[in-house]
Coordinates of C-alpha atoms in Angstrom, one line a residue:
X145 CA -7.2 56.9 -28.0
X146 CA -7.3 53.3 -26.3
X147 CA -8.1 51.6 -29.0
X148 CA -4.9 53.1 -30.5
X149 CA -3.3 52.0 -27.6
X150 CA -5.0 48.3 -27.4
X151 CA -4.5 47.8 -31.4
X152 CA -0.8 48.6 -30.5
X153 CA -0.7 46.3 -28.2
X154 CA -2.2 43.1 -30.0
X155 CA -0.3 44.0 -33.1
X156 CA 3.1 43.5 -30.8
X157 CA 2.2 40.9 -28.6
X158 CA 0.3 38.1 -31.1
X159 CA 2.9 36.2 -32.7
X160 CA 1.8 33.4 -33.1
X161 CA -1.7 32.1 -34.5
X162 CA -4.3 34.8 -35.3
X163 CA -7.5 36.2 -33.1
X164 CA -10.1 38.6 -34.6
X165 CA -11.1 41.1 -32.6
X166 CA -14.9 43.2 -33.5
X167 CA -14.2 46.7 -31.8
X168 CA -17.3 48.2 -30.4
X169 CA -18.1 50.1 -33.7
X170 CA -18.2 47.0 -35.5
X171 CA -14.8 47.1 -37.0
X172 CA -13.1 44.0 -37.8
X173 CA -9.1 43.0 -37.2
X174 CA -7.2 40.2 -37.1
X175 CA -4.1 39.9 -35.9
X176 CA -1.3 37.3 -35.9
X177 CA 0.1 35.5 -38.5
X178 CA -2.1 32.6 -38.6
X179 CA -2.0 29.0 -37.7
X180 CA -2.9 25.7 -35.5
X181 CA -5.1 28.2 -33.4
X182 CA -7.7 30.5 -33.8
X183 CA -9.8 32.8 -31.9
X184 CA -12.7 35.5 -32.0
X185 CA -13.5 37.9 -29.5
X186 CA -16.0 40.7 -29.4
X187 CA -15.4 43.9 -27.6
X188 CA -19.6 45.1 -26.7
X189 CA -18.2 48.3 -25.1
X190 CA -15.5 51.6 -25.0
X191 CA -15.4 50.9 -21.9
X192 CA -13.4 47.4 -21.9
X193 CA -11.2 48.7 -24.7
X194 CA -9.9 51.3 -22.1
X195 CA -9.6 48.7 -19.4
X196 CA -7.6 45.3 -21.4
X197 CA -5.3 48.7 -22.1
X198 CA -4.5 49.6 -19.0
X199 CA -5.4 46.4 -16.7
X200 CA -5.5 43.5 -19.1
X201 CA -5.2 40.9 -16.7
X202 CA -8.0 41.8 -14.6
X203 CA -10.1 43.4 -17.2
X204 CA -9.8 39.8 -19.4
X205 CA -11.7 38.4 -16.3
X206 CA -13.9 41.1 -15.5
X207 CA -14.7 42.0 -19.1
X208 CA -15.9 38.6 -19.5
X209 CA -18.0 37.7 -16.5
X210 CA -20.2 41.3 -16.7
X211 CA -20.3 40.5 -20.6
X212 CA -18.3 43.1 -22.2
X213 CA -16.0 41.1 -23.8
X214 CA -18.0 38.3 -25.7
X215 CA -15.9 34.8 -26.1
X216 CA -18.4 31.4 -27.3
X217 CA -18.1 29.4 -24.5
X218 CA -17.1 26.5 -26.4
X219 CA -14.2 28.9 -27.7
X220 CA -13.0 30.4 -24.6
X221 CA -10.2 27.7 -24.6
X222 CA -8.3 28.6 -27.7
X223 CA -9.0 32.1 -26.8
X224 CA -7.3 32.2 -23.7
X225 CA -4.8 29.4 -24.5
X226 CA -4.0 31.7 -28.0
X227 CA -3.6 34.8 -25.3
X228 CA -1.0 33.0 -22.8
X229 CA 1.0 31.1 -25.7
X230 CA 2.0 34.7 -26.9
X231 CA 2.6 36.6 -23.5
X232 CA 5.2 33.2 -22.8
X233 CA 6.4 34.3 -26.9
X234 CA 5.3 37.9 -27.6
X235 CA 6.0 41.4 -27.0
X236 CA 4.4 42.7 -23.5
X237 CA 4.7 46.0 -23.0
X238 CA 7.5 47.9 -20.9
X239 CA 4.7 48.8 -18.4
X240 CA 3.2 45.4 -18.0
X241 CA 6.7 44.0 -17.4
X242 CA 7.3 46.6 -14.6
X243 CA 4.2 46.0 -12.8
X244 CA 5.0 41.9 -12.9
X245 CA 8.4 42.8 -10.7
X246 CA 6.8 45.1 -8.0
X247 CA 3.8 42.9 -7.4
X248 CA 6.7 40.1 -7.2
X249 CA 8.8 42.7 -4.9
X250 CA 5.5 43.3 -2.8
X251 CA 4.7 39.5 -2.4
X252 CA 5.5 39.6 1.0
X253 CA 3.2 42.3 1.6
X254 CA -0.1 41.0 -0.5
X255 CA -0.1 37.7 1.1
X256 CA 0.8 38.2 5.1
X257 CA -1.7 35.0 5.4
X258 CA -2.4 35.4 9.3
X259 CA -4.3 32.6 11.0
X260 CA -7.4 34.8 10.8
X261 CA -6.9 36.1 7.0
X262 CA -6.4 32.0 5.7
X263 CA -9.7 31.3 7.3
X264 CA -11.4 34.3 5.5
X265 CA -9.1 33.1 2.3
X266 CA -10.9 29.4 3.0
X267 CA -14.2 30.6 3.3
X268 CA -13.9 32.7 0.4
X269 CA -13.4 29.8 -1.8
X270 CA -14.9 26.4 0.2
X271 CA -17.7 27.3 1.8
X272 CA -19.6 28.5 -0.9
X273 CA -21.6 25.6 -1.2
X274 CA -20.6 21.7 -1.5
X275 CA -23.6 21.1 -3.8
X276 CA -21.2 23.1 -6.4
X277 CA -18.4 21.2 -6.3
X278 CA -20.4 17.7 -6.2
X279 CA -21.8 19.0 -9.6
X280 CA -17.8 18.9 -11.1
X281 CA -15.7 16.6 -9.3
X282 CA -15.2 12.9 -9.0
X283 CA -17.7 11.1 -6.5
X284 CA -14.9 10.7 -3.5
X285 CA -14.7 15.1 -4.0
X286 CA -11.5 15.2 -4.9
X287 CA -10.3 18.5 -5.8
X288 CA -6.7 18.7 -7.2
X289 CA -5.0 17.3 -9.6
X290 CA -5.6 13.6 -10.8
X291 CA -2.7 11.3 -11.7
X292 CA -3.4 9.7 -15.7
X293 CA -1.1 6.4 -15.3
X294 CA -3.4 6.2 -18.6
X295 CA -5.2 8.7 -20.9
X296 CA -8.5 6.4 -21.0
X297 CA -8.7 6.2 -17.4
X298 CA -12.2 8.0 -16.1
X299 CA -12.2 11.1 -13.6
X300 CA -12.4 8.5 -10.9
X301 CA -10.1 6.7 -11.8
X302 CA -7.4 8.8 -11.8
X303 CA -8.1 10.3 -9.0
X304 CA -7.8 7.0 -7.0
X305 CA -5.0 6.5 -8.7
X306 CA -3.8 9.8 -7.4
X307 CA -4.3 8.6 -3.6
X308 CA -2.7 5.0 -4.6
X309 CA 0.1 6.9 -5.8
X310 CA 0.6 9.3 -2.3
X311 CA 0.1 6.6 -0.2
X312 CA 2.6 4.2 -1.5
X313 CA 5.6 7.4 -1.4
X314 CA 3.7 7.4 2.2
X315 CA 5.2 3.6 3.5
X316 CA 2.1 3.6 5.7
X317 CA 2.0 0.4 8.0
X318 CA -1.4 -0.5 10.3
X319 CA -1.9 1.9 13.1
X320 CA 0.3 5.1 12.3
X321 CA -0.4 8.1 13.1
X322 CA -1.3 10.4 9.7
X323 CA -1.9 14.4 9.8
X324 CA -3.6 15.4 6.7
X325 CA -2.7 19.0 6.7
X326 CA -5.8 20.8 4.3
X327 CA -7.8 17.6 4.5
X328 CA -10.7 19.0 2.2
X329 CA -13.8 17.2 2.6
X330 CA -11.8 14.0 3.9
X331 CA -11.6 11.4 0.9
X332 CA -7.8 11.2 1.3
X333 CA -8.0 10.7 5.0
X334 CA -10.9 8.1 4.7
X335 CA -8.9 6.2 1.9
X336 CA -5.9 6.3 4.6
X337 CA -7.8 4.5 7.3
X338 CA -9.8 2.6 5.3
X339 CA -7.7 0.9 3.2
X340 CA -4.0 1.7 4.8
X341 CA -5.4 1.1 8.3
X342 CA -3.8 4.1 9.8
X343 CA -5.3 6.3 12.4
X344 CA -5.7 10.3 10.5
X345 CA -6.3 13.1 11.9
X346 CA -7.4 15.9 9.6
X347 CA -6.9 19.5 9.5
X348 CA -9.0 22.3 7.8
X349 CA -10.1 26.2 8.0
X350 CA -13.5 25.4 5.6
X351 CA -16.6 24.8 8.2
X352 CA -18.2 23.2 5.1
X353 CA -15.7 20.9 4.6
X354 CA -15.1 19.7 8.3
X355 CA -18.9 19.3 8.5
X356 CA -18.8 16.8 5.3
X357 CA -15.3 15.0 6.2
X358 CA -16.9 14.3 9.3
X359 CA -20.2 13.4 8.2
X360 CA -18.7 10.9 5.6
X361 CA -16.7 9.7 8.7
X362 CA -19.6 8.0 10.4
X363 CA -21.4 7.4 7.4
X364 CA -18.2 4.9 6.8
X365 CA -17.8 3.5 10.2
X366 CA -14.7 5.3 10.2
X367 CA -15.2 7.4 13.5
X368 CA -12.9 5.6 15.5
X369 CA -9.6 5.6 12.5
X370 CA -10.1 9.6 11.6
X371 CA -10.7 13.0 13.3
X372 CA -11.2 16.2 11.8
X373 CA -10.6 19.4 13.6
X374 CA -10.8 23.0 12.5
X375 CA -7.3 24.1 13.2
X376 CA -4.7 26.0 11.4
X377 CA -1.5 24.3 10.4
X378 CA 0.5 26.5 12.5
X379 CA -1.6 25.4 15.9
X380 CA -0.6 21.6 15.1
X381 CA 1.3 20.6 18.5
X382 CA 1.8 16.7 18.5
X383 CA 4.1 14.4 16.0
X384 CA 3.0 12.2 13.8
X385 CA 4.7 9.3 11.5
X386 CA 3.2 10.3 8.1
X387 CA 2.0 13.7 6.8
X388 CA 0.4 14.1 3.8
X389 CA -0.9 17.6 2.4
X390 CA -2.7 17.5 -1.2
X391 CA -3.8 20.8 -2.8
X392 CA -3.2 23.0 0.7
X393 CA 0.7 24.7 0.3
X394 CA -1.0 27.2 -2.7
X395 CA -2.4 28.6 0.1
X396 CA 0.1 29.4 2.4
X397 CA 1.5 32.2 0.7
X398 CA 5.3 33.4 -0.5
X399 CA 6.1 34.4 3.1
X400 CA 4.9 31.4 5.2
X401 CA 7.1 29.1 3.3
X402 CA 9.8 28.8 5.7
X403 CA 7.0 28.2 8.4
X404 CA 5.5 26.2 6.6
X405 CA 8.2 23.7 5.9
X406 CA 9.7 24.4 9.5
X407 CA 6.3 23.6 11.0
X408 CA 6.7 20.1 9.0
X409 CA 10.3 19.3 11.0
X410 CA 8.7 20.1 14.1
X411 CA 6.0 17.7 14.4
X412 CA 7.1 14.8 11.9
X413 CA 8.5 12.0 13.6
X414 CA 12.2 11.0 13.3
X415 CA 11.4 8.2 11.6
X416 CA 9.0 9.8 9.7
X417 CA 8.0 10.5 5.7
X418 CA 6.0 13.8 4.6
X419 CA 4.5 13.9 1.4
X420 CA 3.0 17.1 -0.4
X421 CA 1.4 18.0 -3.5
X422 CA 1.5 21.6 -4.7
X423 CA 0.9 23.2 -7.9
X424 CA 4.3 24.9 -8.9
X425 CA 5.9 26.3 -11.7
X426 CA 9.0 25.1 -13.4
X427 CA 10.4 28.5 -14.2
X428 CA 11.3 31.8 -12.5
X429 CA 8.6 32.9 -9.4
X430 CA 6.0 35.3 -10.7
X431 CA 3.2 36.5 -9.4
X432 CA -0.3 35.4 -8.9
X433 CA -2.7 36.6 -11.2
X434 CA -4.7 39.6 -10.0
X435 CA -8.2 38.5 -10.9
X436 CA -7.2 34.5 -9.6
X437 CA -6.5 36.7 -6.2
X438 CA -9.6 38.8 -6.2
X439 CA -12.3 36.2 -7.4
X440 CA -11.1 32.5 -6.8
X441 CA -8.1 31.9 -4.3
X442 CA -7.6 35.0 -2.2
X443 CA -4.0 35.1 -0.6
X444 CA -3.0 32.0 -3.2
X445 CA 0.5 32.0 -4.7
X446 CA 2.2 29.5 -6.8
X447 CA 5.5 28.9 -5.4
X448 CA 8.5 28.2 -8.3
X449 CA 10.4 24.9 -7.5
X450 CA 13.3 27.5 -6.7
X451 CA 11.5 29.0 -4.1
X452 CA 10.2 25.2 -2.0
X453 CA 14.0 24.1 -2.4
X454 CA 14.9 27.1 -0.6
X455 CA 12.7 26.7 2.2
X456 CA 13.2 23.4 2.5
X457 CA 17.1 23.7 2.9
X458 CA 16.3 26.1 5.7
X459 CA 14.3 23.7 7.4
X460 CA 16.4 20.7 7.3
X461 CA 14.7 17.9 6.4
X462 CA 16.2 15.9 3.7
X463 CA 14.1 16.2 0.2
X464 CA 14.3 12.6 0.0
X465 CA 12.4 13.3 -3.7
X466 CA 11.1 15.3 -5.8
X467 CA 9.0 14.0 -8.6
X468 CA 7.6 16.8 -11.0
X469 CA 3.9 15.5 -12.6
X470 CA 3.4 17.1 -16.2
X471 CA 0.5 16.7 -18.0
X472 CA -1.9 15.7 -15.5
X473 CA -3.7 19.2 -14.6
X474 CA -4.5 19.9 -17.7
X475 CA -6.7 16.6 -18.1
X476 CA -8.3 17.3 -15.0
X477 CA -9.6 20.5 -15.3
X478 CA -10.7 19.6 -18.8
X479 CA -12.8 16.8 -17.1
X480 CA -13.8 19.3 -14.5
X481 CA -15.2 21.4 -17.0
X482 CA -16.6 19.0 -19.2
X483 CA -18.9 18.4 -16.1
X484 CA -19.5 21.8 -15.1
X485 CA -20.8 22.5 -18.4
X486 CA -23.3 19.9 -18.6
X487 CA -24.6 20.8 -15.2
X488 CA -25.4 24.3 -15.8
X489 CA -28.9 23.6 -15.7
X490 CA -28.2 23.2 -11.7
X491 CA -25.5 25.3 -11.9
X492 CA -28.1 28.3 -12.8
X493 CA -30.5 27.7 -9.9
X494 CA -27.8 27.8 -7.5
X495 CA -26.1 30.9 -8.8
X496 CA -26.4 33.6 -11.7
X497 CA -25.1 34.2 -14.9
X498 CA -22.1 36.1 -13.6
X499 CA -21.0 33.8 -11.4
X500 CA -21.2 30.9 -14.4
X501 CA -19.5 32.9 -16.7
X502 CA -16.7 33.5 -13.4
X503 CA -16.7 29.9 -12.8
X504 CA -15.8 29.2 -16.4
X505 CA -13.3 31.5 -17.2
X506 CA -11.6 30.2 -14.0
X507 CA -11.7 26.6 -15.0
X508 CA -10.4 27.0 -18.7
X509 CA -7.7 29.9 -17.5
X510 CA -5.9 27.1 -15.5
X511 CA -6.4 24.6 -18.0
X512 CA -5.1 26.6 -20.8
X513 CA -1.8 27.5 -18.1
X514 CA -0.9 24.1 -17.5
X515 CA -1.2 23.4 -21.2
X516 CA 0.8 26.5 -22.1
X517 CA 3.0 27.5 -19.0
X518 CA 5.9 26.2 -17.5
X519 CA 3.3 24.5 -14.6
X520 CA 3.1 21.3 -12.8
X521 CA 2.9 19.4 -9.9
X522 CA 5.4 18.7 -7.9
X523 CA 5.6 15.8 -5.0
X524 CA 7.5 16.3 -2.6
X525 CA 8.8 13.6 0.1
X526 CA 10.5 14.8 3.2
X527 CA 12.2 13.0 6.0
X528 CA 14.6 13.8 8.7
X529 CA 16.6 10.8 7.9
X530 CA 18.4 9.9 4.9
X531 CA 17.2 6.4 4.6
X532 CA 13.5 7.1 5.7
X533 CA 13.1 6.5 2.3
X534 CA 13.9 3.9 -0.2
X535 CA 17.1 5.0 -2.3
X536 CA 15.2 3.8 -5.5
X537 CA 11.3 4.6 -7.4
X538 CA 11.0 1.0 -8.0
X539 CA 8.8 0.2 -4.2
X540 CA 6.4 2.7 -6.3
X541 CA 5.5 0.4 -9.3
X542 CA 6.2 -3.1 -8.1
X543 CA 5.3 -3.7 -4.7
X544 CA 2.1 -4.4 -4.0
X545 CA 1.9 -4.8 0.1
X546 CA -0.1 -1.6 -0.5
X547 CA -2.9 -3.2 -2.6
X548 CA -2.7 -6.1 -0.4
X549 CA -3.2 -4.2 2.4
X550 CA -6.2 -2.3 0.9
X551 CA -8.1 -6.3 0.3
X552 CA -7.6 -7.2 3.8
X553 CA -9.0 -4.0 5.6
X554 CA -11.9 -4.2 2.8

């Protein structure tokens, strides 16, 4: 019976390029018409057929990490990026369709991210061990997404680029005041002080993190230019001239978004310019992904540019601009897994093979999406007053005070 119902379900939703599917009693079928891109899977068990026919989301996840549903790792990209070209193209079923809207109609519910419940959401995610992530990011442990001013650039290199290209939309001056709201483990607070001169505090909920921000701190000399705190966003009390947030507003969650943004009026100066960098998508708001929620980013949600222009209309600050970065995620993760893969080695002393297949499936997924999905970055700058601001983009690319500045504190 389900894989009556799963066949069904391929034959209506692949319409473009072809996979090959080897059903548990060794049958063969392809399906799709064929093309660019090409894929194989292998269903080991009954068991998974039922489940991609009645869960598919979360059993594509789940089926894959306990090895059920058999993808070469050096495949798993066209597979998945085959699978999301034809949901944004194919035929989903009625069902599928109708569970998309209540979990989108429920949003408020799912992700009521209390003080308490982001911590556990943090630790879920960050504190699983620092060694991991030095094994996959750049050296300065950046973890979002890099800015390419060049395809040839290296990992690092974008990703400095990345922090150039904040702080400039930042207009820092020696000795302002800078709250780096989700600081991470501190490289874009030490970049401000260090090179920008400004005095940073940092905020985060990951006791890993605030342990290695702080240790990098005094390993830098940097002690007396930043602090980092554990402290939720929402317990912030003072103002500040600059606020930056890189990589931190996926976690706030559908229904903090108008506290969110309020919080950001209350405690930016009047003079003052806000920058943040979110993942969002560039199409109607839909809802997280149910195995992203469950195994990688707890109480996460992807806010639609719709939905961050709303909130920040209630708020009042003026969205001074809004630049939208496509085609730099994509790179990054692909770098990102690059490394992961040839770490494994460590990767497999730390943790087992179900975690490495979890870690995997979560790094190509969200590769594949910003390759396939209407999904990008957006910055946005927010000030209170009009002319906080320059009225043009050109202080980005030709001014160099910035780089100037960076010499002279060096």
């Amino acid at each position: 019976m389900w894989k009556t119902v799963l066949d069904k379900m391929l034959r209506k939703l692949i319409v473009v390029g072809r996979i090959r599917v080897t059903w548990p009693d060794g049958e063969l079928r392809s399906y799709g018409p064929g093309g660019s891109l090409e894929a194989e899977v292998r269903l080991a068990d009954d068991s998974i057929v039922k489940d991609l026919a009645k869960r598919p989301v979360m059993a594509l996840g789940e089926g894959y990490m306990d090895g059920r549903l058999v993808v070469a790792p050096e495949a798993l990209y066209d597979f998945l990026a085959l699978l999301i070209r034809n949901q944004q193209q194919g035929d989903m079923p009625g069902w599928f369709d109708a569970v998309q809207a209540l979990r989108s109609w429920t949003r408020s519910i799912e992700q009521r991210n209390s003080p308490k419940r982001s911590q556990r959401n943090v630790h879920h995610h960050y504190d699983i061990s620092d060694d991991l992530y030095r094994l996959f990011l750049d050296a300065d442990m950046q973890y979002s997404c890099a800015y390419w001013a060049h395809p040839e650039m290296t990992l690092e290199q974008a990703q400095a680029a990345k922090k150039q290209h904040i702080a400039r939309k930042l207009r820092i001056t020696p000795g302002m005041s800078v709250l780096d709201i989700g600081c991470g483990w501190g490289g874009m607070a030490l970049t401000l002080a260090r090179d920008y001169r400004a005095k940073v505090t940092g905020v985060t909920l990951s006791e890993n993190q605030l342990a290695t921000a702080r240790a990098r701190a005094k390993a830098a000399g940097l002690e007396d230019s930043v602090n980092f705190v554990l402290r939720d966003y929402r317990k912030v009390e003072r103002t500040y001239d600059r606020i930056v947030s890189v990589g931190m507003l996926e976690h706030v969650g559908y229904p903090q978004l108008d506290v969110y943004f309020a919080k950001l009026h209350d405690i930016l100066a009047p003079d003052g310019i806000a920058l943040i960098h979110t993942i969002g998508h560039v199409s109607e708001p839909r809802p997280t992904s149910k195995w992203l929620d469950k195994y990688i980013f707890p109480g996460g949600y992807i806010p639609s540019l719709s939905e961050v222009s709303a909130s920040i209309e209630k708020s009042g600050l003026w969205a001074a601009d809004v630049e939208v970065l496509r085609g730099h995620y994509g790179p990054t993760l692909h770098h990102w897994r690059q490394r992961f893969e040839a770490a494994l080695p460590q990767v497999r002393a730390m943790y087992d093979e179900t975690f490495v297949r979890m870690w995997r499936f979560y790094l190509v997924a969200c590769e594949a999406s910003f390759e396939e999905m209407f999904q990008g970055v957006f910055h946005l700058q927010l000030s209170h007053r009009q002319y906080a601001v320059p009225t043009t983009r050109d202080y980005l690319y030709h001014d160099d005070a910035p780089a100037r500045l960076g010499h002279a504190a060096q």
